[in-house]
PDB file of C-alpha atoms in Angstrom:
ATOM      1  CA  UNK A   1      58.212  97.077  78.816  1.00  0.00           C
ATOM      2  CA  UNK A   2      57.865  97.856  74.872  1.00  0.00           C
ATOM      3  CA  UNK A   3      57.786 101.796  73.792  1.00  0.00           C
ATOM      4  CA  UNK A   4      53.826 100.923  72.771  1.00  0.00           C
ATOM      5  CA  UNK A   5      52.435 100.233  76.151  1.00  0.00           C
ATOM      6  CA  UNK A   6      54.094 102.918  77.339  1.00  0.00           C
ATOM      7  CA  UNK A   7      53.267 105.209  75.264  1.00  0.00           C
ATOM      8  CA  UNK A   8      49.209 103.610  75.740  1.00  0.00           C
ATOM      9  CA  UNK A   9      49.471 104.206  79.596  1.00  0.00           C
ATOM     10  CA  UNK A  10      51.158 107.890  79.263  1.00  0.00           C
ATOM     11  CA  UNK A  11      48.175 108.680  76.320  1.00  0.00           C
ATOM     12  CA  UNK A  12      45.499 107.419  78.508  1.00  0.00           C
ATOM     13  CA  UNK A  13      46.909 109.328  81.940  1.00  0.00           C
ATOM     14  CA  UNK A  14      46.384 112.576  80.163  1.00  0.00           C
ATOM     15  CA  UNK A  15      43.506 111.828  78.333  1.00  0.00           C
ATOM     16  CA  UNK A  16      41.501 110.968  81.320  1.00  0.00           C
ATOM     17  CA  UNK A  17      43.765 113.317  83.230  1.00  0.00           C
ATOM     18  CA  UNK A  18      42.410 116.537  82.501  1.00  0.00           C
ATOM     19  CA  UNK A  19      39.367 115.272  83.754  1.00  0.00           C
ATOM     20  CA  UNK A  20      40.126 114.942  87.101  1.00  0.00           C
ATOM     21  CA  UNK A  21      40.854 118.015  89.416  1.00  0.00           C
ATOM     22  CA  UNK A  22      43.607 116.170  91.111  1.00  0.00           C
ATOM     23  CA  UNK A  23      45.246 116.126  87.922  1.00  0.00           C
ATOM     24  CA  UNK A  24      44.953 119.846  87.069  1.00  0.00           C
ATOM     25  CA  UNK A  25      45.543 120.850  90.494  1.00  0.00           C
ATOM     26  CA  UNK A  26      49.201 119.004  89.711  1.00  0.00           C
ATOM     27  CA  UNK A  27      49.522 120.802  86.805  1.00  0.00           C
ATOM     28  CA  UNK A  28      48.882 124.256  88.078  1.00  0.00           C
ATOM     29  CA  UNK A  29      50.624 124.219  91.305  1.00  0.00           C
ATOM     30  CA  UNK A  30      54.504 125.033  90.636  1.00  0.00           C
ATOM     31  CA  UNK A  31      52.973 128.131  88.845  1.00  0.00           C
ATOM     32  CA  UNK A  32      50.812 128.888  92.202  1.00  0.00           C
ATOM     33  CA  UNK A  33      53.300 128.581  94.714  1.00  0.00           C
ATOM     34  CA  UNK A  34      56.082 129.881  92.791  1.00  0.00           C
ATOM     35  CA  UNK A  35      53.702 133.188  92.614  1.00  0.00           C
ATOM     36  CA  UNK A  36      53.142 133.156  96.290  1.00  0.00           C
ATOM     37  CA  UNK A  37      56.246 132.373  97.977  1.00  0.00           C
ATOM     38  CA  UNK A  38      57.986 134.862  95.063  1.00  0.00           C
ATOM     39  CA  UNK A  39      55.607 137.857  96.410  1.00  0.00           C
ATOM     40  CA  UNK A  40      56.494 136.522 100.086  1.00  0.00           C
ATOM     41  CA  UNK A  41      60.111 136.756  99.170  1.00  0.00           C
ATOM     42  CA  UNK A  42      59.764 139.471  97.339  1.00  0.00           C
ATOM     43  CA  UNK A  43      57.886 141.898  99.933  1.00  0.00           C
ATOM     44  CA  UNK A  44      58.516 140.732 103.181  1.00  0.00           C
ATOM     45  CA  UNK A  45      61.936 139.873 102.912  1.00  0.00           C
ATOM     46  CA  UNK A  46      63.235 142.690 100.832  1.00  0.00           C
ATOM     47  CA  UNK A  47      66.588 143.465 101.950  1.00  0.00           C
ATOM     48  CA  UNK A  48      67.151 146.863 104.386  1.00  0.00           C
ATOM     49  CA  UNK A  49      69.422 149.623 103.134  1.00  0.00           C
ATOM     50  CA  UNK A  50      72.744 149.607 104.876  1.00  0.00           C
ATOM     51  CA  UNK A  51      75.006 152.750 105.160  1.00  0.00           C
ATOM     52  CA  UNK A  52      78.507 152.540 106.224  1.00  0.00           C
ATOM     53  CA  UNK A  53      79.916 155.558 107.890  1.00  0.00           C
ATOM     54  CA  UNK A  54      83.902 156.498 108.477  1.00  0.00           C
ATOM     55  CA  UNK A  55      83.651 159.748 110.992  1.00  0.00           C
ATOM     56  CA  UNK A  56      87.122 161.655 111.519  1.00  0.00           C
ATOM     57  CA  UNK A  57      85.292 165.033 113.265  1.00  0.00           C
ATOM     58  CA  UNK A  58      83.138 163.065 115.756  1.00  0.00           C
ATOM     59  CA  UNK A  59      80.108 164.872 113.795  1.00  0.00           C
ATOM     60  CA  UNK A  60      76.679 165.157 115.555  1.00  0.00           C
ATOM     61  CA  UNK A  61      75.136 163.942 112.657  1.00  0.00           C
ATOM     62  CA  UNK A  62      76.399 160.500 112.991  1.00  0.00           C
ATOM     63  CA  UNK A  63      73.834 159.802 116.069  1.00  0.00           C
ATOM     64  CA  UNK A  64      70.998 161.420 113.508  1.00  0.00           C
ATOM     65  CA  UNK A  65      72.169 158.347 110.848  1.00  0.00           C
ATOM     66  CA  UNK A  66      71.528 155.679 113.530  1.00  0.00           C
ATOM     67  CA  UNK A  67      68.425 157.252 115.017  1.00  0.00           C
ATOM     68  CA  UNK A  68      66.870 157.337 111.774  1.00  0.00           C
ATOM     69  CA  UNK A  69      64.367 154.496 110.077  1.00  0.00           C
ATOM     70  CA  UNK A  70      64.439 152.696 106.732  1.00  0.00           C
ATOM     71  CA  UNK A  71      68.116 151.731 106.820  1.00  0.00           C
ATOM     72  CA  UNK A  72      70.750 150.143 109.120  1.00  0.00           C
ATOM     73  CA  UNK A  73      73.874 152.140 109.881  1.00  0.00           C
ATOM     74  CA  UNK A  74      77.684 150.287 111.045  1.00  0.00           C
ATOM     75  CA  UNK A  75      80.753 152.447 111.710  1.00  0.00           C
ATOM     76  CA  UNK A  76      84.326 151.918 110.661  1.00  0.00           C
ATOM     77  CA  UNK A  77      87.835 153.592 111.896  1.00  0.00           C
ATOM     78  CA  UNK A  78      89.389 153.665 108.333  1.00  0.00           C
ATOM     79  CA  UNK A  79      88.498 154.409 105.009  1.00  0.00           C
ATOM     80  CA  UNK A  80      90.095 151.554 103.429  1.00  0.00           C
ATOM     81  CA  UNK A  81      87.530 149.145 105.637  1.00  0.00           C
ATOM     82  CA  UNK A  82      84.678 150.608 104.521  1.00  0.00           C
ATOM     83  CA  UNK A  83      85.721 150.856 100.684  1.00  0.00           C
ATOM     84  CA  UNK A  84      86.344 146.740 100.956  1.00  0.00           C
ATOM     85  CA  UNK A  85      82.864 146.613 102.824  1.00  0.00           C
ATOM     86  CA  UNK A  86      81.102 148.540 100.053  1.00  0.00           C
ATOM     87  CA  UNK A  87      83.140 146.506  97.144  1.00  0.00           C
ATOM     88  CA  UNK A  88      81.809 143.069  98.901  1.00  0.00           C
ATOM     89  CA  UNK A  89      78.561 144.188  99.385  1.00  0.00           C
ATOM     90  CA  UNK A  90      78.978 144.248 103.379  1.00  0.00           C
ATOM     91  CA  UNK A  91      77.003 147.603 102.855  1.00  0.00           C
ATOM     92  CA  UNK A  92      75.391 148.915 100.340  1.00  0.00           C
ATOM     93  CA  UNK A  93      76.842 152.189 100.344  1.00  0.00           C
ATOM     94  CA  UNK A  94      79.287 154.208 102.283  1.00  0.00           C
ATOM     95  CA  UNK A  95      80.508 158.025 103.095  1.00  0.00           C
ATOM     96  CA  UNK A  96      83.266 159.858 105.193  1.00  0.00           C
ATOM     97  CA  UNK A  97      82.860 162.683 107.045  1.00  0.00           C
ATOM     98  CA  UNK A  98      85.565 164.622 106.909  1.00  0.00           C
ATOM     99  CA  UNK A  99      86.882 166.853 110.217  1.00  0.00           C
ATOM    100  CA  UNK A 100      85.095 170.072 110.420  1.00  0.00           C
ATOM    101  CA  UNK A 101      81.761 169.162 108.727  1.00  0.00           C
ATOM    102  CA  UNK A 102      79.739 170.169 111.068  1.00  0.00           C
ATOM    103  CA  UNK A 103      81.489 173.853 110.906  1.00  0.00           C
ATOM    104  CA  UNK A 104      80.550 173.666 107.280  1.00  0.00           C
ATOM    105  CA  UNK A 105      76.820 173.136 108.197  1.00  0.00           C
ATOM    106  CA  UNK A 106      76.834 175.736 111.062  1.00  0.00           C
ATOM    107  CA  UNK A 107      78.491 178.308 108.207  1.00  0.00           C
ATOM    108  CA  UNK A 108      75.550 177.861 106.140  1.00  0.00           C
ATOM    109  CA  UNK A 109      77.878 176.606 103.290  1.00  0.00           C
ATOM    110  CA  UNK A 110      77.081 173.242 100.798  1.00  0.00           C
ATOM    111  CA  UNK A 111      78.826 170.385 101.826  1.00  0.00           C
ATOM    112  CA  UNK A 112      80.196 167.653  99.438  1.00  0.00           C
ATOM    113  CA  UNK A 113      79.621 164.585 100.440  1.00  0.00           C
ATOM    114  CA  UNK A 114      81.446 161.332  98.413  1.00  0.00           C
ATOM    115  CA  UNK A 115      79.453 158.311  98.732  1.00  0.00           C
ATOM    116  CA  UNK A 116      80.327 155.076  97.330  1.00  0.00           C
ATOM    117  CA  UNK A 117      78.545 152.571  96.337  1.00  0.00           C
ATOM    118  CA  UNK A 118      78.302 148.877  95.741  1.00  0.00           C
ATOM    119  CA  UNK A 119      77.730 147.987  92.243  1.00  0.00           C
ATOM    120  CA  UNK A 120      75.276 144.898  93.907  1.00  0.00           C
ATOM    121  CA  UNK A 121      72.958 147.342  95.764  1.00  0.00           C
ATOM    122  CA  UNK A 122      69.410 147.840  94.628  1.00  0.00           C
ATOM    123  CA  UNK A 123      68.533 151.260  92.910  1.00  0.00           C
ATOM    124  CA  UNK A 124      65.783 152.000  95.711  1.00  0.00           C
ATOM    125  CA  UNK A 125      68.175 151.706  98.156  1.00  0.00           C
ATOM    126  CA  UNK A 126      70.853 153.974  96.401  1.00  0.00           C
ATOM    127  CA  UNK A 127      67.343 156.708  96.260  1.00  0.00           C
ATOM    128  CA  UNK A 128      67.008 155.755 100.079  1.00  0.00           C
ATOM    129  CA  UNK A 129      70.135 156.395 100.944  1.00  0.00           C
ATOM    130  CA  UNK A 130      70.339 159.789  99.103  1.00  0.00           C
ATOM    131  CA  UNK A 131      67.327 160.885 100.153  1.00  0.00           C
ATOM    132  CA  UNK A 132      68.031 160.573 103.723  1.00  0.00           C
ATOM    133  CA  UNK A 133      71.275 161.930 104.095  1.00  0.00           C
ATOM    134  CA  UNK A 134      70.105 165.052 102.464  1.00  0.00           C
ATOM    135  CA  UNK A 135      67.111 165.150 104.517  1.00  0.00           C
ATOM    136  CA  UNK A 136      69.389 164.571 107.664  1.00  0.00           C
ATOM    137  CA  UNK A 137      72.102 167.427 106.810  1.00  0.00           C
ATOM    138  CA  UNK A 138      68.802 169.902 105.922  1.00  0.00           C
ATOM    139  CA  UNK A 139      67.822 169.052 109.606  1.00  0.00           C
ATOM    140  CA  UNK A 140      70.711 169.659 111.182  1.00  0.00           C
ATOM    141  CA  UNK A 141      71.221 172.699 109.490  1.00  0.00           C
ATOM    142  CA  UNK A 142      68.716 174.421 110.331  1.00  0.00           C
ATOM    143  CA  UNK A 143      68.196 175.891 106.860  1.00  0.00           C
ATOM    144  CA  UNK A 144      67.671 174.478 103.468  1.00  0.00           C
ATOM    145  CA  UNK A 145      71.121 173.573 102.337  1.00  0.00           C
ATOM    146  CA  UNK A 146      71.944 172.221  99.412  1.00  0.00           C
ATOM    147  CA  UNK A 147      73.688 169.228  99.314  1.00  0.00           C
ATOM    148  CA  UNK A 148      75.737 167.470  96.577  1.00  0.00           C
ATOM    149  CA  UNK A 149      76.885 163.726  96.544  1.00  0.00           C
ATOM    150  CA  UNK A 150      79.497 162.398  94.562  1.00  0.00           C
ATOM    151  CA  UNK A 151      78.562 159.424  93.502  1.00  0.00           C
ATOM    152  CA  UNK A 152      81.223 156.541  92.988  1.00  0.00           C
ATOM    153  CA  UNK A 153      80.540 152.677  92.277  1.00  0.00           C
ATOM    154  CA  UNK A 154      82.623 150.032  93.666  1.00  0.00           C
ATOM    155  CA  UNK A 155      82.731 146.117  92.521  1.00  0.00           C
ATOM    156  CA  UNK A 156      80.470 144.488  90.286  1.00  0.00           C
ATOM    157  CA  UNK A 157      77.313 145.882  89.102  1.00  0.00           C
ATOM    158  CA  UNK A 158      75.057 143.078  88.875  1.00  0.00           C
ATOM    159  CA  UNK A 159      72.605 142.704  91.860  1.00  0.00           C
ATOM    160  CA  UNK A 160      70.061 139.644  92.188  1.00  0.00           C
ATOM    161  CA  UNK A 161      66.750 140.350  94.383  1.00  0.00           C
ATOM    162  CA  UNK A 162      65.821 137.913  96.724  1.00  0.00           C
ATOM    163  CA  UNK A 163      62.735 136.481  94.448  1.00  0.00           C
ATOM    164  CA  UNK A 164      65.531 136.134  91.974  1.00  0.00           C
ATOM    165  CA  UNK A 165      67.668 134.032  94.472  1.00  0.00           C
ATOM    166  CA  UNK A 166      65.078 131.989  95.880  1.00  0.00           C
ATOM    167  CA  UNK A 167      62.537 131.823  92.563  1.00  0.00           C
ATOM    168  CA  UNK A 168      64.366 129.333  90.891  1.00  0.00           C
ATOM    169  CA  UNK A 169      64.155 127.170  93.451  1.00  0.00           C
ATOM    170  CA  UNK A 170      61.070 126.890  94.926  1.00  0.00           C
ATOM    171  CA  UNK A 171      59.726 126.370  91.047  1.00  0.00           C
ATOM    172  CA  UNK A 172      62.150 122.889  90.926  1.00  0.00           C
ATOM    173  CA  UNK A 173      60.948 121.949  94.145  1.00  0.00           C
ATOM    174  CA  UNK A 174      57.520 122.023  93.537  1.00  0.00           C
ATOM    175  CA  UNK A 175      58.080 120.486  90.406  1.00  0.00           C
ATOM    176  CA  UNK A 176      59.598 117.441  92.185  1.00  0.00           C
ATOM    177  CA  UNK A 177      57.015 117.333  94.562  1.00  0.00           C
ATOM    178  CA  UNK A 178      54.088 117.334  91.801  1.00  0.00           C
ATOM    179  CA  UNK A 179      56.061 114.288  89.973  1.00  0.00           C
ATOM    180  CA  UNK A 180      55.876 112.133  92.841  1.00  0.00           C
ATOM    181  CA  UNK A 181      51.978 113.052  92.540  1.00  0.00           C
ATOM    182  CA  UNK A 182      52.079 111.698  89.318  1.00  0.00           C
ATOM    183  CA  UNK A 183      53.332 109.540  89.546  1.00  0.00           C
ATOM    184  CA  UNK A 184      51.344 108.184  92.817  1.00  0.00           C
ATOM    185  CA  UNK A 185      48.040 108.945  91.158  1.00  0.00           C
ATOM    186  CA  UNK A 186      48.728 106.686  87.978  1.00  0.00           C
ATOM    187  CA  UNK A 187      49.753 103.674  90.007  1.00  0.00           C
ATOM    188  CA  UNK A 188      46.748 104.259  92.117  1.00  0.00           C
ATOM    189  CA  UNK A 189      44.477 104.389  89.199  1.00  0.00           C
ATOM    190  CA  UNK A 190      46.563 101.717  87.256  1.00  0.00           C
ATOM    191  CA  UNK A 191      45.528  99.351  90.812  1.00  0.00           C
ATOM    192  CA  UNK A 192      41.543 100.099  90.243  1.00  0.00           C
ATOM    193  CA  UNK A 193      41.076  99.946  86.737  1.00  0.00           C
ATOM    194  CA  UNK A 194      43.887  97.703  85.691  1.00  0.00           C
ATOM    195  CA  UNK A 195      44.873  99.376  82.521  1.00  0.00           C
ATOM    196  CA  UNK A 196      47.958  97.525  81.911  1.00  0.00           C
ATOM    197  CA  UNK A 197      46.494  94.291  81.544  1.00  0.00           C
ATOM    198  CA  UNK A 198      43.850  94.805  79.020  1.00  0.00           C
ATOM    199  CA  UNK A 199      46.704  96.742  77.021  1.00  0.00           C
ATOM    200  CA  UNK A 200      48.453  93.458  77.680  1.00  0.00           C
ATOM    201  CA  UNK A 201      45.284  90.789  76.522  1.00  0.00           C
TER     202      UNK A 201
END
């Protein structure tokens, strides 16, 4: 087929394209979709915190961790598994408490508490996380205690959300999905009005 009628057929698809709400629909929908499925992924399926916890005192505050909402707790029996859990991103941070914290508390001194986390967790979860614990040690207290973390980052610090994961995606898929469209709707309309053969005569 020469570059002419080609370019004829292409010319007259748009032209008369943007006429028809079919067409436009076409157009528009990777944009649509991407935006809802991106808030979907985005909102709903937001990933949990996730604390790690190494406890050598059998501390009371450990059943406080897992009783509490808005994050998921595991346990390990050494410190070196949950530092490799933290640096893959198993969890997104983790802490050790050390034998005889909960004499600390009961003494009304400040604990220091290390936590470390993984350069791929989000920054809400980091606050999260923070803001818990200190909540947490407050309550078990009994008094307002302050609390200090030290704060150390392990692995790479480059975390991806899950719109950012899945985003890319969805936006090629649709895309695919709209071409066969296309490409459906010109041969349709090429069948009723014949285009190709008066470009032909």
């Amino acid at each position: 087929m020469k570059l002419r009628i080609v370019t004829s057929i292409i010319s007259k698809d748009v032209h008369q394209g943007l006429r028809s709400s079919m067409f436009i629909f076409i157009l528009v929908s990777p944009f649509i979709y991407t935006f809802i499925l991106g808030m979907v992924f985005g909102g709903f399926m937001q990933d949990q915190a996730s604390l790690g916890i190494v406890d050598l005192g059998d501390s009371d505050l450990v059943p406080l961790m897992k009783g509490s909402e808005g994050w998921t707790v595991r346990i390990y029996s050494t410190e070196s598994s949950l530092t490799k859990a933290v640096e893959i991103n198993v969890v997104d941070a983790g802490i050790v408490l050390v034998d005889g914290f909960d004499g600390i508390l009961l003494q009304g001194q400040s604990p220091e508490m290390t936590i470390k986390f993984s350069g791929k967790s989000y920054a809400s979860n980091r606050l999260i996380i923070q803001n818990t614990l200190s909540k947490l040690v407050r309550g078990m207290a009994g008094q307002e205690v302050p609390v200090s973390f030290n704060v150390t980052v392990l692995g790479s610090e480059k975390a991806l959300t899950m719109r950012d994961r899945v985003t890319p995606f969805i936006f090629l898929a649709v895309i695919m999905v709209s071409g066969y469209f296309l490409t459906s709707l010109g041969i349709v309309e090429e069948r009723e009005e014949r285009t190709f053969s008066a470009v032909s005569v």
